[in-house]
XYZ file of C-alpha atoms in Angstrom:
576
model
C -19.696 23.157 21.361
C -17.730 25.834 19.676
C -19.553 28.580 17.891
C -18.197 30.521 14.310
C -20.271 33.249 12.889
C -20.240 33.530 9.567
C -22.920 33.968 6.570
C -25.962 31.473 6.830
C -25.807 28.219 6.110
C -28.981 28.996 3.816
C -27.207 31.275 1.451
C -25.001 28.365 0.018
C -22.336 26.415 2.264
C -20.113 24.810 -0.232
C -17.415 22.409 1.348
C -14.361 21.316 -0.552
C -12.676 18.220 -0.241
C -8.432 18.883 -1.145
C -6.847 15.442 -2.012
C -3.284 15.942 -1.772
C -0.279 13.536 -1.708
C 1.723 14.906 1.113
C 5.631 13.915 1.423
C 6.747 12.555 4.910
C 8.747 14.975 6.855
C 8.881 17.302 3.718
C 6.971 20.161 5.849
C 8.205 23.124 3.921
C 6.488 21.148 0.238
C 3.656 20.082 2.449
C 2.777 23.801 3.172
C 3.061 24.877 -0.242
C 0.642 22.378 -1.452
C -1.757 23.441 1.077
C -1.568 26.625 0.720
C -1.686 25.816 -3.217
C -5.057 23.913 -2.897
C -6.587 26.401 -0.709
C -6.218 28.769 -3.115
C -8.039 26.646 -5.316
C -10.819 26.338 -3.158
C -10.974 29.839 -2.928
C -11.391 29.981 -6.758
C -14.498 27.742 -6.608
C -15.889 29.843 -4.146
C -15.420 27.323 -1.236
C -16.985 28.178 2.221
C -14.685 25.482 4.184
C -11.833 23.053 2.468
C -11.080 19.868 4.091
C -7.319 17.977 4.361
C -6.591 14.859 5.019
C -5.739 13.065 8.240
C -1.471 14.355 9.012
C -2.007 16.249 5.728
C 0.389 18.784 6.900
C 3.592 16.281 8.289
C 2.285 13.241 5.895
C 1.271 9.384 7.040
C 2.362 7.730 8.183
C 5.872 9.776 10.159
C 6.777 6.907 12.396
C 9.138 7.205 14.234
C 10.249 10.858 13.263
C 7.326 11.816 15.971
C 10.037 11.228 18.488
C 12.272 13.637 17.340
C 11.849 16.970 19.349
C 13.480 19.002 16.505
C 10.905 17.517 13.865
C 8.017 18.242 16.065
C 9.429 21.602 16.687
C 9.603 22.691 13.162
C 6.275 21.255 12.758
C 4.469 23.634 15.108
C 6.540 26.508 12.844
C 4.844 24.909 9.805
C 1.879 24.966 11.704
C 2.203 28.971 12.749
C 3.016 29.603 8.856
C -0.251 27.986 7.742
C -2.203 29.586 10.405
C -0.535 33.267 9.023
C -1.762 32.726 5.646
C -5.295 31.340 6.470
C -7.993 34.013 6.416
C -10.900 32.488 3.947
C -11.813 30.273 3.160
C -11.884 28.478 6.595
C -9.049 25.365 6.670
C -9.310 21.975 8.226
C -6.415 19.895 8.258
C -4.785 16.627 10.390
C -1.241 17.366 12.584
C 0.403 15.677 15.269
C -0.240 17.916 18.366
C 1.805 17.922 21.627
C 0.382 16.094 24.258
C 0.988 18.050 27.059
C -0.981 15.778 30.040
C -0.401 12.102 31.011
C -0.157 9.292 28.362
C 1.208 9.369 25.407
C 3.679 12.145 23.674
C 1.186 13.172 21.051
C -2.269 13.789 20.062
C -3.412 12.707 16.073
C -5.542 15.962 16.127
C -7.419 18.288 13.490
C -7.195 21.988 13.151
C -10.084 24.530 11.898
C -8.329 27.815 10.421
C -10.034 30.725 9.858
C -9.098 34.494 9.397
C -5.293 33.615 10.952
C -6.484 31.619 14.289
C -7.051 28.083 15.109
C -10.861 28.253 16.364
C -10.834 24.638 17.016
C -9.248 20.944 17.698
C -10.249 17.901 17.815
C -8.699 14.235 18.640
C -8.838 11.525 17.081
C -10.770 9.158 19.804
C -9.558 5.718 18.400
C -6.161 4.770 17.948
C -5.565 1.787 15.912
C -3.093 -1.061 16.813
C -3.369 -3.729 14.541
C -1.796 -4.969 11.347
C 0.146 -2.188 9.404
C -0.969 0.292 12.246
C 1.232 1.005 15.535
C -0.675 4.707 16.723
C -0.331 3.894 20.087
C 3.043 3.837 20.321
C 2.856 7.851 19.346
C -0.819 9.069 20.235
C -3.160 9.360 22.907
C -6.699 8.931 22.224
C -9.340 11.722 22.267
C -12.268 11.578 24.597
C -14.561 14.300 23.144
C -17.037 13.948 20.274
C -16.089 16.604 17.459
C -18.232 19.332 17.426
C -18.553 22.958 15.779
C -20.906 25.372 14.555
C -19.832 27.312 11.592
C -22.097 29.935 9.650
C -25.209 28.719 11.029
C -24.314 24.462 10.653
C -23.787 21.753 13.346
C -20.094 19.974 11.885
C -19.694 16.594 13.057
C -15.356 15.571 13.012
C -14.094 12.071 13.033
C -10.812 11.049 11.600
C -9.905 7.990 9.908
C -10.338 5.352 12.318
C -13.148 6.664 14.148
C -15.591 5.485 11.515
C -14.679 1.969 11.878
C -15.372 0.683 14.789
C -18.093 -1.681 13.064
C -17.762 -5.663 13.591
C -16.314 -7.352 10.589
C -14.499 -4.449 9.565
C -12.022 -4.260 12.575
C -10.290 -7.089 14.479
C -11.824 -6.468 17.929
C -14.658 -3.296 17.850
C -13.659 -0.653 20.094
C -15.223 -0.216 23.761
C -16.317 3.680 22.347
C -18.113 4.670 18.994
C -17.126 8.512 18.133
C -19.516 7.843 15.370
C -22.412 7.062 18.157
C -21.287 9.576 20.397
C -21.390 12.224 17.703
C -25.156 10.925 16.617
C -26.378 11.950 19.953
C -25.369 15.853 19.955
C -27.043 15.869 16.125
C -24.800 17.449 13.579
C -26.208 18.297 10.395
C -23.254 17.839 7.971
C -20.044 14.713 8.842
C -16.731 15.504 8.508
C -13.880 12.356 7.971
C -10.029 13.243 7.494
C -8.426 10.330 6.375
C -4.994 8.285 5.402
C -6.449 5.059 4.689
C -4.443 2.756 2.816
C -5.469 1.168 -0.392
C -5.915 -2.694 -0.841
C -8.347 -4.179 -3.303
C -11.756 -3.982 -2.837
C -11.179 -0.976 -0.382
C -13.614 1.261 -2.406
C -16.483 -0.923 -1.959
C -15.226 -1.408 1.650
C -15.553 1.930 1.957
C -18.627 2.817 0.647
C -20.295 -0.108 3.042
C -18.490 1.427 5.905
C -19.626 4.843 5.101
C -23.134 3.665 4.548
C -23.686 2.193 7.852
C -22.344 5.252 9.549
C -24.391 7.488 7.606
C -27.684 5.558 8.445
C -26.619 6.233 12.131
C -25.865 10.091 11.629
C -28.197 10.839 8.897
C -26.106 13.715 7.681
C -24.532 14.440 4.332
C -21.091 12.521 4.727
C -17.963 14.175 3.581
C -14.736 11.613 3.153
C -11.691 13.155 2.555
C -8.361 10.572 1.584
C -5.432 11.130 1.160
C -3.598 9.689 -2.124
C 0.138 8.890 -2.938
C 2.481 5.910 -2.077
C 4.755 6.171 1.418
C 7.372 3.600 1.473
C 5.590 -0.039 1.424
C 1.959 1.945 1.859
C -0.237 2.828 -1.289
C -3.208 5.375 -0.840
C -6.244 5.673 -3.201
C -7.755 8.689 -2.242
C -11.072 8.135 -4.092
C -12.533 11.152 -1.779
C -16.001 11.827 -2.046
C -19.503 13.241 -0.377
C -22.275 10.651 0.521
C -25.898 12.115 1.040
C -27.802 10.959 3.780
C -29.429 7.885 1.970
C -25.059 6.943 0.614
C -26.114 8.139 -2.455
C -22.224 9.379 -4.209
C -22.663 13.343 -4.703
C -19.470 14.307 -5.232
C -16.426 12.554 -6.278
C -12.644 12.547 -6.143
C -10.303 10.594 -8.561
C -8.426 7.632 -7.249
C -4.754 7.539 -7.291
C -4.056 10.717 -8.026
C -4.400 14.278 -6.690
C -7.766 15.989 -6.686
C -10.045 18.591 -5.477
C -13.513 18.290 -5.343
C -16.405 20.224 -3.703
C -20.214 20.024 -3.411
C -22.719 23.120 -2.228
C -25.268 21.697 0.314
C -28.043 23.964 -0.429
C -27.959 23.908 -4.817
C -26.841 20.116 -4.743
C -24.522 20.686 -7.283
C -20.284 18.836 -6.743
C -17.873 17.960 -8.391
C -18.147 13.717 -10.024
C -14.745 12.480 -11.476
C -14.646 8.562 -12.515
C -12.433 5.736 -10.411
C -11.250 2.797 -11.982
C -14.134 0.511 -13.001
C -12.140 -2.640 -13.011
C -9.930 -4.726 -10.511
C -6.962 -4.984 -12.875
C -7.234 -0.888 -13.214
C -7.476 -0.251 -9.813
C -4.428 -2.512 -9.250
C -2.426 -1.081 -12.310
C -3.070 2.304 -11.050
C -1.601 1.494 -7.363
C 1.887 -0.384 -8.704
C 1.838 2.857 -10.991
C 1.247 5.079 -8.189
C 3.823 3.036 -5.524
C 6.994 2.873 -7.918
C 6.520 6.536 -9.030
C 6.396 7.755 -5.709
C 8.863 5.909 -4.183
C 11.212 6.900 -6.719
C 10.427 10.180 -6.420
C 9.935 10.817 -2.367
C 13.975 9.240 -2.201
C 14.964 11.350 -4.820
C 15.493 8.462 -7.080
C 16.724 8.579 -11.157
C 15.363 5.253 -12.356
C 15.210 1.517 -11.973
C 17.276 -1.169 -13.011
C 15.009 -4.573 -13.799
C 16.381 -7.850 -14.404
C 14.761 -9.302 -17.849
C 14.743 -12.596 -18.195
C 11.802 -12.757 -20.429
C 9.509 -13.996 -18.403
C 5.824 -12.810 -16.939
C 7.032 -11.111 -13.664
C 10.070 -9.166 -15.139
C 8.053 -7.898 -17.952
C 4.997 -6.938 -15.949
C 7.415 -5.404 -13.683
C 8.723 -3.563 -16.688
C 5.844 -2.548 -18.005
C 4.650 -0.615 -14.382
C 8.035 1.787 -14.441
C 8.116 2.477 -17.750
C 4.213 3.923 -16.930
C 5.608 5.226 -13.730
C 9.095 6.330 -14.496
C 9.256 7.324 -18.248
C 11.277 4.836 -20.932
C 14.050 7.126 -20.429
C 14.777 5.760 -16.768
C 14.487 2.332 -16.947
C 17.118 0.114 -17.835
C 16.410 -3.734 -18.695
C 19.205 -6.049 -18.312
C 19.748 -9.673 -19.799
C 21.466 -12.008 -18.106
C 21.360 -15.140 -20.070
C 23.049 -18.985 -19.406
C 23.120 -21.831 -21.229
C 20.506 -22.594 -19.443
C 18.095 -19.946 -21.086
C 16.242 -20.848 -24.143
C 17.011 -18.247 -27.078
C 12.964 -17.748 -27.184
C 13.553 -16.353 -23.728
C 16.272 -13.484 -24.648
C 13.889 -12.990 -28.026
C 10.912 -12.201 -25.988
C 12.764 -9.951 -22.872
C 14.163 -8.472 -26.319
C 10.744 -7.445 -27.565
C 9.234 -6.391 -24.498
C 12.708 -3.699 -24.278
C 11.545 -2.396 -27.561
C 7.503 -2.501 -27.127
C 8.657 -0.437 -24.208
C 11.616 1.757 -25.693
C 14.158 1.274 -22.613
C 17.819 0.343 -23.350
C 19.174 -2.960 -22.455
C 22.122 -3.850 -20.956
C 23.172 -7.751 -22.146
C 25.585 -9.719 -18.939
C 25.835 -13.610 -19.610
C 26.157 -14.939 -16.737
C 28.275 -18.107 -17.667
C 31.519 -17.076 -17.368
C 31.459 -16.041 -13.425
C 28.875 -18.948 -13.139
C 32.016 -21.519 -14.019
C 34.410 -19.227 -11.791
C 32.218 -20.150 -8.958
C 31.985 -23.896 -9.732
C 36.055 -24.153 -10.042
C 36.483 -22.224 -6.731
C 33.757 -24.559 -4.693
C 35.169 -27.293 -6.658
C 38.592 -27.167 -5.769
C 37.257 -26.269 -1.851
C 35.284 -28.587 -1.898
C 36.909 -31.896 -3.572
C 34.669 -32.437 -6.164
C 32.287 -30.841 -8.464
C 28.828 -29.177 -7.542
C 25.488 -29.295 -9.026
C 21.434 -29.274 -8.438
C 20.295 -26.685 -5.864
C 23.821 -25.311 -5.266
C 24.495 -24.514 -9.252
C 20.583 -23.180 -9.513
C 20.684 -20.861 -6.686
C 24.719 -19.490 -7.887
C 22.875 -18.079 -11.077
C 20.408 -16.240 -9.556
C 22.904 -14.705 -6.847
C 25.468 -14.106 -9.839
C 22.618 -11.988 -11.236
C 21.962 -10.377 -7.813
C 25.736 -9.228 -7.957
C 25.379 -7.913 -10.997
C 22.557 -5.639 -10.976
C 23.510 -4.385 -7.141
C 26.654 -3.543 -9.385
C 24.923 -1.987 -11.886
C 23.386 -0.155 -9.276
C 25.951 1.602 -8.211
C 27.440 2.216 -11.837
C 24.429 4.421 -12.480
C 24.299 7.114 -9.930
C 20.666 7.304 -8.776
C 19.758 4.134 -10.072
C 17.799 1.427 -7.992
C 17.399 -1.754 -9.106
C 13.510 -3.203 -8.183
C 12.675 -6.793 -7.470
C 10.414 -8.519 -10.112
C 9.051 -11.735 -7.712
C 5.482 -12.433 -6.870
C 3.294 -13.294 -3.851
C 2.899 -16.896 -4.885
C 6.813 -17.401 -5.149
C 7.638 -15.027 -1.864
C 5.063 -17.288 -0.092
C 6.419 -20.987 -0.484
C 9.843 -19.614 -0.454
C 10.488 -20.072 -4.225
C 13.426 -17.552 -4.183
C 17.022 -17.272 -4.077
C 18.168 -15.232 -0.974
C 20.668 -12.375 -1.835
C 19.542 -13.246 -5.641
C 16.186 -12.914 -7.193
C 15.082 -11.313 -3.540
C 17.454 -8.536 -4.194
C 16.397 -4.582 -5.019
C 15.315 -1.457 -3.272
C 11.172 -1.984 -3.832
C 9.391 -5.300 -4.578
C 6.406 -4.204 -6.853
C 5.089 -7.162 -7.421
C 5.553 -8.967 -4.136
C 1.660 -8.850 -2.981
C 0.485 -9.733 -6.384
C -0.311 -13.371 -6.558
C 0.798 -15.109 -9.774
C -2.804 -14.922 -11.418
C -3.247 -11.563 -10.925
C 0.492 -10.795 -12.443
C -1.124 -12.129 -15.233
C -4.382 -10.038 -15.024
C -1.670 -7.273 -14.865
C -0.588 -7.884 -18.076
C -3.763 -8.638 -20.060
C -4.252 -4.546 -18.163
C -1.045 -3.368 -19.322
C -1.644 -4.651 -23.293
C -5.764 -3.798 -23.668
C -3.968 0.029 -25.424
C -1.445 -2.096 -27.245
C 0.625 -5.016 -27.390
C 3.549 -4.330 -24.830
C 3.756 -7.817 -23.368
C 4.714 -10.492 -25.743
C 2.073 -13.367 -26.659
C 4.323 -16.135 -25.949
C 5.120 -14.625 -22.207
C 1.727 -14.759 -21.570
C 1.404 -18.383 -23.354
C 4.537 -20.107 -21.850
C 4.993 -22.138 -18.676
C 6.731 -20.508 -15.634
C 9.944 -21.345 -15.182
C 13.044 -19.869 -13.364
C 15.048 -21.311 -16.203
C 18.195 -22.713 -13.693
C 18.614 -26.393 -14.970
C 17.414 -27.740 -18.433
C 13.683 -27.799 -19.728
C 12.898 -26.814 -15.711
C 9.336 -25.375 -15.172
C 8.016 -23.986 -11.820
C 5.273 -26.746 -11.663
C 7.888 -29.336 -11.461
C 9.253 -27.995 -8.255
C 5.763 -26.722 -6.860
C 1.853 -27.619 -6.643
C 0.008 -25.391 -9.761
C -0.053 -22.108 -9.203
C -3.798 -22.108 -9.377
C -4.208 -23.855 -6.098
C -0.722 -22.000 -4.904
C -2.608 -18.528 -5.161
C -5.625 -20.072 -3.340
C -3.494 -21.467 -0.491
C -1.864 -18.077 0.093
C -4.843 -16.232 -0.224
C -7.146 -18.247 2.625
C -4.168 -18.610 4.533
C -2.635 -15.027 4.270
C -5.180 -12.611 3.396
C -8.351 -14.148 4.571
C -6.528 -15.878 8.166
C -8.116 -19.365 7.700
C -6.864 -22.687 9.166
C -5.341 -25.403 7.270
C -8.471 -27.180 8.033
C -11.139 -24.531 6.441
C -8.655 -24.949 3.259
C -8.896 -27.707 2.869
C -12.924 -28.057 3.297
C -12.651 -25.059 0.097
C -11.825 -28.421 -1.920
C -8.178 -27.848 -1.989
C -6.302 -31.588 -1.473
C -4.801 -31.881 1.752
C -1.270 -32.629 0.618
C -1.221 -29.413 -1.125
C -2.566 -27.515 1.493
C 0.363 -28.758 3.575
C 2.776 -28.710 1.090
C 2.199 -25.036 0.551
C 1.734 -24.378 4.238
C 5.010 -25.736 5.160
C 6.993 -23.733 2.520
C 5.630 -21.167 4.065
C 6.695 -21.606 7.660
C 10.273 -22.537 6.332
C 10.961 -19.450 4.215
C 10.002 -17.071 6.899
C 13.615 -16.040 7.252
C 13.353 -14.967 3.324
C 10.710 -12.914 4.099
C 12.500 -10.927 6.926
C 14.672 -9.817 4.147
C 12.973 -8.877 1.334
C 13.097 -5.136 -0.070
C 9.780 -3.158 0.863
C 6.689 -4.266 -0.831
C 4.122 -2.458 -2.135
C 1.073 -3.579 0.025
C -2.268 -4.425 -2.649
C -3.990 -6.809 -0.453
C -5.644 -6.793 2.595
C -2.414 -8.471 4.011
C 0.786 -8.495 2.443
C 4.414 -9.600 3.583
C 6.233 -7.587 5.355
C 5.425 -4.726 7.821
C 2.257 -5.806 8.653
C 2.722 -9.620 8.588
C 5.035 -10.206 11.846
C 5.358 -14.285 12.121
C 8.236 -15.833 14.177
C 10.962 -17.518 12.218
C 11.714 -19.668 14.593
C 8.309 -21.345 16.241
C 7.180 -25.008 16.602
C 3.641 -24.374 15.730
C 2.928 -27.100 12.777
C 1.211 -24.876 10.070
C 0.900 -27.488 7.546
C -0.634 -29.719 9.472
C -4.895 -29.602 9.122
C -4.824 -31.219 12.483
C -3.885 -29.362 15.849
C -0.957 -31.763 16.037
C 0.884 -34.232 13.794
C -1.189 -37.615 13.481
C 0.192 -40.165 15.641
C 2.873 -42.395 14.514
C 3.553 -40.100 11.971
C 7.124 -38.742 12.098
C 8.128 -34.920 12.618
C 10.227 -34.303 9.704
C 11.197 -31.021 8.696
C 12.805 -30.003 5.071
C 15.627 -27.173 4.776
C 14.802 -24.436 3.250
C 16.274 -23.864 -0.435
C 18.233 -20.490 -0.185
């Protein structure tokens, strides 16, 4: 075990917890926020301040950890920081050259004080599942984290090393940091994390924490980091745990913070986190458009408006994210479109104060028909005149797009839809970030009720009137699809909770919907290949950490291992 001198830990440690939203690969901004937060520890008379897990290259990197130049001007960074360190003492996450067998990289931690690195430690579990690949990049640690500092046994873990606990990890790990740590009996637990958010996490969280804490029996100290990265949203919601999991000191969620908490007078810093489910998940759309926009180097968004509850919701989150000023709503109405529908998009432009751009659609629309008539030998209708209007619309905001320099133009459709394939490919799938895209259609609504409890933003009728894509006359979703009600609860046992079609159905959901729903699924997996990134809300969303074959013969929709006998094998195209 390491030893620093310093004052007694009886004359007042106080530990600071710096919640920062770090930009991948930005090093040089990454550095100045550090430095910027130390300072601020400094100011509140901090003994020790604590970053996040990578705080100092960002989570996740990927694959820029292969680049030799990147990892080179990291360990600059790195020699920067450690120039400007004297006190308070730093801790901080980096990838660290691995310079033994294995892997090319350790995830490590660094302890700073008075310009030297006085200590490392290594992560010891390296997740593989889901959203994270870390083995592809690190090497796991093999040492418990250990240091005295000013008279106090530190205990290290990051991120992952806390959850090796059954139920909260696929398989549990053949080590426990956590239990290896117990046995050389620190006195104070340190945790640098990047965990992402889903809903529910906190309370996740604070079960995970309390079991560990029961084992340790040391004040806990949780540090998260917050800020969207690509598809990958992160609460923060950093805080200090006392040995019995009582909450001592608090960070905000879903936004930048620093918090600290003095072990000997008891007193911290306690800022509030969202009290509801709707907040939380407001605050994390928020959180993922802003961020995206602004880690590309974005202007503002482009949103189809059609009037409905997923465009305006949509809407509603980068106007809150992006200022009025940045959004543009455009109409693109056909005959097709009740006037009640341009009315309400209409309403919403002005409840929100973004300019509108109006594009009917019907003239290309009957350009398209007369060229695939006269190709064809006849004229064309049903799916192939539906799914025309919402490319036609694709075209144009792409367009749009690149009319306004700096513009992006974000997709508006929802779990529920993305799921049974109820989407036109290289139409209403188009954009450069799905936002709502692991919101299931109740919750969209939720979302809305959220959006309007300051004031009325989202028109009454949108929230009154059926679904409907609006692509043939008086068409509602319904009429196409099982009720969204028992959609959403398909998706959700089947998706986010990993049951069988079998343990749906036995939830009281009818068999022909559960395989009605479950073979939509299988046959729009090509869709979902090539969707825009989506911001990730649930414990498991489409896209980068859902990785099904498109092409497999394994009968999903069946409740039964295989299909009943005599019963033919039929299987349905997929609508494009």
């Amino acid at each position: 075990m390491t030893t620093i001198s310093g004052r007694s830990s009886l004359s007042g440690m106080r530990i600071a917890l710096a919640q920062i939203n770090p930009t991948v690969g930005d090093l040089e901004g990454n550095l100045e926020k550090i430095l910027a937060y130390w300072e601020r520890a400094r100011e509140v008379s901090a003994d020790l301040v604590c970053f996040p897990e990578l705080a100092l290259c960002g989570y996740p990197p990927r694959d820029l950890l292969y680049r030799r130049e990147f990892l080179a001007a990291l360990e600059e960074t790195l020699r920067k920081l450690v120039s400007r360190v004297d006190r308070p003492a730093l801790v901080l996450g980096l990838p660290e050259r691995n310079q033994g067998p294995g892997h090319l990289l350790w995830n490590s931690l660094v302890f700073i004080r008075e310009h030297r690195i006085l200590y490392r430690y290594r992560k010891g579990l390296i997740p593989y599942y889901d959203i994270y690949e870390e083995p592809r990049y690190f090497e796991g640690g093999s040492e418990p984290g250990l240091l005295e500092f000013c008279g106090l046994r530190l205990g290290f873990t990051i991120c992952e090393d806390i959850w090796n606990e059954p139920g909260f990890v696929p398989k549990p790990y053949a080590r426990d940091p956590v239990r290896e740590l117990s046995a050389r009996r620190p006195q104070v637990t340190i945790n640098l994390s990047a965990s992402p958010f889903h809903l529910g996490k906190f309370s996740t969280r604070l079960d995970l924490l309390a079991r560990k804490i029961r084992l340790l029996g040391t004040p806990f100290f949780y540090v998260n980091q917050v800020g969207a990265q690509d598809h990958l949203i992160f609460d923060g919601a950093s805080m200090v745990l006392s040995p019995e999991g009582r909450i001592l000191a608090q960070a905000r969620d879903f936004e930048e913070d620093l918090i600290w908490y003095d072990l000997t007078t008891g007193e911290g810093t306690l800022h509030p986190v969202s009290s509801r489910r709707s907040e939380a998940l407001l605050k994390a759309l928020v959180l993922g458009v802003r961020d995206f926009f602004r880690k590309v180097g974005a202007r503002g968004a482009l949103i189809g408006l059609s009037g409905g509850i997923d465009s305006s919701v949509t809407a509603a989150i980068a106007v809150k994210a992006l200022s009025p000023e940045r959004v543009i709503g455009v109409l693109m109405p056909s005959s097709y479109n009740p006037p009640e529908s341009e009315e309400d998009a209409l309403l919403l432009a002005r409840n929100l104060g973004i300019r509108t751009l109006r594009l009917p659609i019907s003239a290309p629309l009957a350009a398209f028909r007369g060229v695939l008539s006269e190709g064809l030998g006849g004229n064309i209708s049903g799916l192939v005149e539906e799914n025309l209007q919402a490319r036609i619309r694709g075209v144009l905001l792409m367009a749009l797009s690149n009319h306004f320099p700096g513009y992006l133009v974000l997709n508006t459709g929802n779990k529920s839809e993305i799921a049974v394939g109820y989407c036109t490919l290289y139409g209403d799938t188009c954009g450069a970030l799905s936002v709502l895209g692991d919101v299931t259609k109740d919750l969209v609504y939720e979302l809305a009720l959220e959006i309007n409890r300051e004031r009325p933003v989202i028109p009454d009728r949108v929230l009154r009137k059926p679904p409907s894509a609006e692509l043939r006359p008086d068409q509602k979703d319904e009429d196409d699809l099982p009720p969204y009600y028992l959609v959403n609860n398909v998706v959700r046992a089947y998706v986010e909770r990993g049951l069988s079609p079998e343990e749906i159905i036995r939830l009281g959901i009818p068999e022909r919907v559960v395989r009605e729903v479950l073979g939509r699924l299988r046959r729009a997996e090509f869709k979902r290949w090539q969707l825009p990134p989506t911001l990730r809300v649930s414990p498991q969303a489409f896209g980068y950490g859902w990785r099904y074959p498109i092409a497999h013969g394994f009968p999903l929709e069946n409740p039964e291992r295989l299909y009943r006998p005599g019963e033919p094998k039929k299987e349905t195209p997929s609508e494009g």
